[in-house]
Amino acid sequence: MELRALEALVQVLRCGGFTAAADRMETTQPTVSKLVAQLERELGQPLLRRDTRPPVATDAGRLVLTHAEPMLLAAANIRAGLSDLSLAQGGELRIGIPPLGPQLFVPLMHAFKLRHPGIELKLFEDGSKAIEAAMLAGELELGGLLAPLDERRFEHIMLIDDRLALLAPARSRWSRRPVVRLAELAEESLILFLAPYMLNERIEEACRQCGFVPDIAGRSGQIGFIQELVRSGVGVALLPRSELRHLGAEDFSISALVEPQIPWRIDVAWLRGAYLSHAARAWLEVVRAERGVRAG
C-alpha cells in the first residue's frame, strides 16, 4: 500500500474533488484518479462514491481514511525529523497564512526574523480549509485557522478574537448607522471571499438564520480588492473590524454588525502528535512571547 495512493484519497476527500487534489499534490487529475483506483483494486473495495459532487467516502473509504491520516502524519514526522537533524539553526518553516492574516502575521514574522535570521519562512496563502488540508497532508507544520478548531486534531494559540463589521461606501444609506442588524442587509448585494473559504459559510449560514439568502455581487481572495469593490459601489462586505481600522471615512462607512454578531477568531495551530521542527518550535516561542501566552 503506497503512501502516495493514500495521500491521493485523503486529498480528494479533504479538497472536495480530483482536480483540487491534483493541484494540492502538484500532479495531474488523471494521476490522482489512477492512484485512487490503484488503492481500490489493492483493497478490493470502492473507496469513493463518484456519483456525487463533491465525491464522498464509502464505508470502506471512511475506514481507510481514519488509518491513512495517522500514517501520512507519521511519514511527515519522519521526514521532518531527519531534515531537522541537519539544519542546526538554519532551515525553513512552512506556515499557512489565511487571506485576512497579513496584519496578524507580519508583526510576528518581523519578530521571528530578528531572533532567527537564518530560518527561511515559506508561506502558503489560502483559506482555512486549504490550510487545514495541507497540514493534515504533512505539507505545513503550522497554520492560521479560523476557530473553533477540532480539538482532537489540533493544538492552538489564539492570535485574535474579533467580530465582523459592515463595510459600505461612504455615501450610502449606512453612513450614519453605527450599528446594523444582519436582517437589514437582505436587499443588499454582498461581496464575499472565494467559494472554498470557511468565512463565507459562516456569513451565508447567519443570513439563512435571519430568513434570507444573500445576493452575491462578486467574490475575491484579496481583501484589498474587496475593499475597492465596496468603495466603487459594487456592493457591501462583512469583514473583521480589525482589518478596517486603517480605512478612511471619506471613502467608507463602517458599522458594527449585530443580531447576530458573527465571530472571527484566528488561531495559530499545529497537529496533535506531529513532530515540530526547531523552526516551528521557535515560531511558537515568538507567538507566546508576543501574545503573552505561557507555554503549556
mmCIF file of N, CA and C in Angstrom, residues 152-196:
data_model
loop_
_atom_site.group_PDB
_atom_site.id
_atom_site.type_symbol
_atom_site.label_atom_id
_atom_site.label_comp_id
_atom_site.label_asym_id
_atom_site.label_seq_id
_atom_site.Cartn_x
_atom_site.Cartn_y
_atom_site.Cartn_z
ATOM 1 N N ARG A 152 -9.544 17.503 18.812
ATOM 2 C CA ARG A 152 -8.959 16.161 18.735
ATOM 3 C C ARG A 152 -7.779 16.132 17.770
ATOM 4 N N ARG A 153 -7.745 17.070 16.833
ATOM 5 C CA ARG A 153 -6.704 17.067 15.812
ATOM 6 C C ARG A 153 -5.655 18.143 16.004
ATOM 7 N N PHE A 154 -6.055 19.266 16.600
ATOM 8 C CA PHE A 154 -5.168 20.422 16.612
ATOM 9 C C PHE A 154 -4.905 20.939 18.021
ATOM 10 N N GLU A 155 -3.674 21.395 18.216
ATOM 11 C CA GLU A 155 -3.344 22.271 19.327
ATOM 12 C C GLU A 155 -3.240 23.677 18.754
ATOM 13 N N HIS A 156 -3.422 24.691 19.605
ATOM 14 C CA HIS A 156 -3.508 26.029 19.033
ATOM 15 C C HIS A 156 -3.273 27.111 20.080
ATOM 16 N N ILE A 157 -2.929 28.295 19.569
ATOM 17 C CA ILE A 157 -2.797 29.503 20.372
ATOM 18 C C ILE A 157 -3.614 30.588 19.682
ATOM 19 N N MET A 158 -4.465 31.270 20.412
ATOM 20 C CA MET A 158 -5.290 32.314 19.824
ATOM 21 C C MET A 158 -4.429 33.515 19.437
ATOM 22 N N LEU A 159 -4.659 34.013 18.222
ATOM 23 C CA LEU A 159 -3.992 35.230 17.770
ATOM 24 C C LEU A 159 -4.882 36.454 17.911
ATOM 25 N N ILE A 160 -6.170 36.297 17.561
ATOM 26 C CA ILE A 160 -7.093 37.433 17.650
ATOM 27 C C ILE A 160 -8.515 36.904 17.785
ATOM 28 N N ASP A 161 -9.320 37.602 18.575
ATOM 29 C CA ASP A 161 -10.731 37.274 18.751
ATOM 30 C C ASP A 161 -11.530 38.520 18.377
ATOM 31 N N ASP A 162 -12.158 38.504 17.216
ATOM 32 C CA ASP A 162 -12.750 39.702 16.643
ATOM 33 C C ASP A 162 -14.186 39.404 16.205
ATOM 34 N N ARG A 163 -14.836 40.409 15.628
ATOM 35 C CA ARG A 163 -16.193 40.280 15.096
ATOM 36 C C ARG A 163 -16.236 40.912 13.713
ATOM 37 N N LEU A 164 -17.197 40.471 12.903
ATOM 38 C CA LEU A 164 -17.370 41.072 11.592
ATOM 39 C C LEU A 164 -18.125 42.388 11.701
ATOM 40 N N ALA A 165 -17.798 43.300 10.788
ATOM 41 C CA ALA A 165 -18.471 44.590 10.702
ATOM 42 C C ALA A 165 -18.911 44.811 9.262
ATOM 43 N N LEU A 166 -19.852 45.724 9.082
ATOM 44 C CA LEU A 166 -20.326 46.071 7.742
ATOM 45 C C LEU A 166 -19.438 47.154 7.154
ATOM 46 N N LEU A 167 -18.897 46.873 5.970
ATOM 47 C CA LEU A 167 -18.144 47.867 5.212
ATOM 48 C C LEU A 167 -18.982 48.293 4.015
ATOM 49 N N ALA A 168 -19.292 49.565 3.951
ATOM 50 C CA ALA A 168 -20.133 50.108 2.882
ATOM 51 C C ALA A 168 -19.483 51.375 2.330
ATOM 52 N N PRO A 169 -19.917 51.835 1.130
ATOM 53 C CA PRO A 169 -19.393 53.097 0.610
ATOM 54 C C PRO A 169 -19.752 54.260 1.534
ATOM 55 N N ALA A 170 -18.915 55.282 1.547
ATOM 56 C CA ALA A 170 -19.147 56.432 2.422
ATOM 57 C C ALA A 170 -20.507 57.066 2.136
ATOM 58 N N ARG A 171 -20.861 57.183 0.874
ATOM 59 C CA ARG A 171 -22.148 57.777 0.504
ATOM 60 C C ARG A 171 -23.164 56.662 0.259
ATOM 61 N N SER A 172 -23.640 56.097 1.348
ATOM 62 C CA SER A 172 -24.656 55.045 1.282
ATOM 63 C C SER A 172 -25.635 55.239 2.430
ATOM 64 N N ARG A 173 -26.702 54.492 2.418
ATOM 65 C CA ARG A 173 -27.703 54.648 3.476
ATOM 66 C C ARG A 173 -27.211 54.169 4.829
ATOM 67 N N TRP A 174 -26.031 53.533 4.857
ATOM 68 C CA TRP A 174 -25.482 53.049 6.123
ATOM 69 C C TRP A 174 -24.500 54.045 6.742
ATOM 70 N N SER A 175 -24.269 55.163 6.094
ATOM 71 C CA SER A 175 -23.185 56.062 6.504
ATOM 72 C C SER A 175 -23.373 56.655 7.894
ATOM 73 N N ARG A 176 -24.602 56.772 8.356
ATOM 74 C CA ARG A 176 -24.837 57.334 9.691
ATOM 75 C C ARG A 176 -25.339 56.275 10.677
ATOM 76 N N ARG A 177 -25.060 55.013 10.364
ATOM 77 C CA ARG A 177 -25.537 53.913 11.199
ATOM 78 C C ARG A 177 -24.371 53.257 11.924
ATOM 79 N N PRO A 178 -24.174 53.533 13.204
ATOM 80 C CA PRO A 178 -23.076 52.880 13.928
ATOM 81 C C PRO A 178 -23.307 51.387 14.134
ATOM 82 N N VAL A 179 -24.583 50.969 14.128
ATOM 83 C CA VAL A 179 -24.926 49.562 14.341
ATOM 84 C C VAL A 179 -25.943 49.148 13.281
ATOM 85 N N VAL A 180 -25.761 47.948 12.719
ATOM 86 C CA VAL A 180 -26.660 47.425 11.696
ATOM 87 C C VAL A 180 -27.005 45.981 12.040
ATOM 88 N N ARG A 181 -28.299 45.642 11.943
ATOM 89 C CA ARG A 181 -28.721 44.255 12.125
ATOM 90 C C ARG A 181 -28.540 43.505 10.805
ATOM 91 N N LEU A 182 -28.135 42.253 10.900
ATOM 92 C CA LEU A 182 -27.870 41.476 9.690
ATOM 93 C C LEU A 182 -29.096 41.390 8.797
ATOM 94 N N ALA A 183 -30.286 41.244 9.381
ATOM 95 C CA ALA A 183 -31.507 41.123 8.584
ATOM 96 C C ALA A 183 -31.750 42.341 7.705
ATOM 97 N N GLU A 184 -31.209 43.495 8.091
ATOM 98 C CA GLU A 184 -31.384 44.708 7.291
ATOM 99 C C GLU A 184 -30.628 44.648 5.971
ATOM 100 N N LEU A 185 -29.727 43.684 5.829
ATOM 101 C CA LEU A 185 -28.923 43.579 4.620
ATOM 102 C C LEU A 185 -29.539 42.648 3.583
ATOM 103 N N ALA A 186 -30.776 42.228 3.811
ATOM 104 C CA ALA A 186 -31.409 41.265 2.909
ATOM 105 C C ALA A 186 -31.489 41.769 1.477
ATOM 106 N N GLU A 187 -31.623 43.082 1.300
ATOM 107 C CA GLU A 187 -31.741 43.645 -0.052
ATOM 108 C C GLU A 187 -30.415 44.145 -0.603
ATOM 109 N N GLU A 188 -29.328 43.993 0.160
ATOM 110 C CA GLU A 188 -28.020 44.452 -0.296
ATOM 111 C C GLU A 188 -27.313 43.373 -1.117
ATOM 112 N N SER A 189 -26.392 43.795 -1.959
ATOM 113 C CA SER A 189 -25.515 42.869 -2.671
ATOM 114 C C SER A 189 -24.219 42.748 -1.886
ATOM 115 N N LEU A 190 -23.848 41.503 -1.552
ATOM 116 C CA LEU A 190 -22.665 41.252 -0.740
ATOM 117 C C LEU A 190 -21.481 40.848 -1.616
ATOM 118 N N ILE A 191 -20.313 41.272 -1.218
ATOM 119 C CA ILE A 191 -19.066 40.817 -1.827
ATOM 120 C C ILE A 191 -18.411 39.864 -0.840
ATOM 121 N N LEU A 192 -18.218 38.630 -1.249
ATOM 122 C CA LEU A 192 -17.672 37.594 -0.380
ATOM 123 C C LEU A 192 -16.292 37.175 -0.861
ATOM 124 N N PHE A 193 -15.677 36.314 -0.062
ATOM 125 C CA PHE A 193 -14.424 35.710 -0.480
ATOM 126 C C PHE A 193 -14.710 34.583 -1.462
ATOM 127 N N LEU A 194 -13.651 33.959 -1.969
ATOM 128 C CA LEU A 194 -13.818 32.868 -2.914
ATOM 129 C C LEU A 194 -14.579 31.720 -2.267
ATOM 130 N N ALA A 195 -15.227 30.915 -3.088
ATOM 131 C CA ALA A 195 -16.185 29.906 -2.618
ATOM 132 C C ALA A 195 -15.660 28.958 -1.543
ATOM 133 N N PRO A 196 -14.393 28.466 -1.610
ATOM 134 C CA PRO A 196 -13.988 27.469 -0.600
ATOM 135 C C PRO A 196 -13.755 28.044 0.786
#
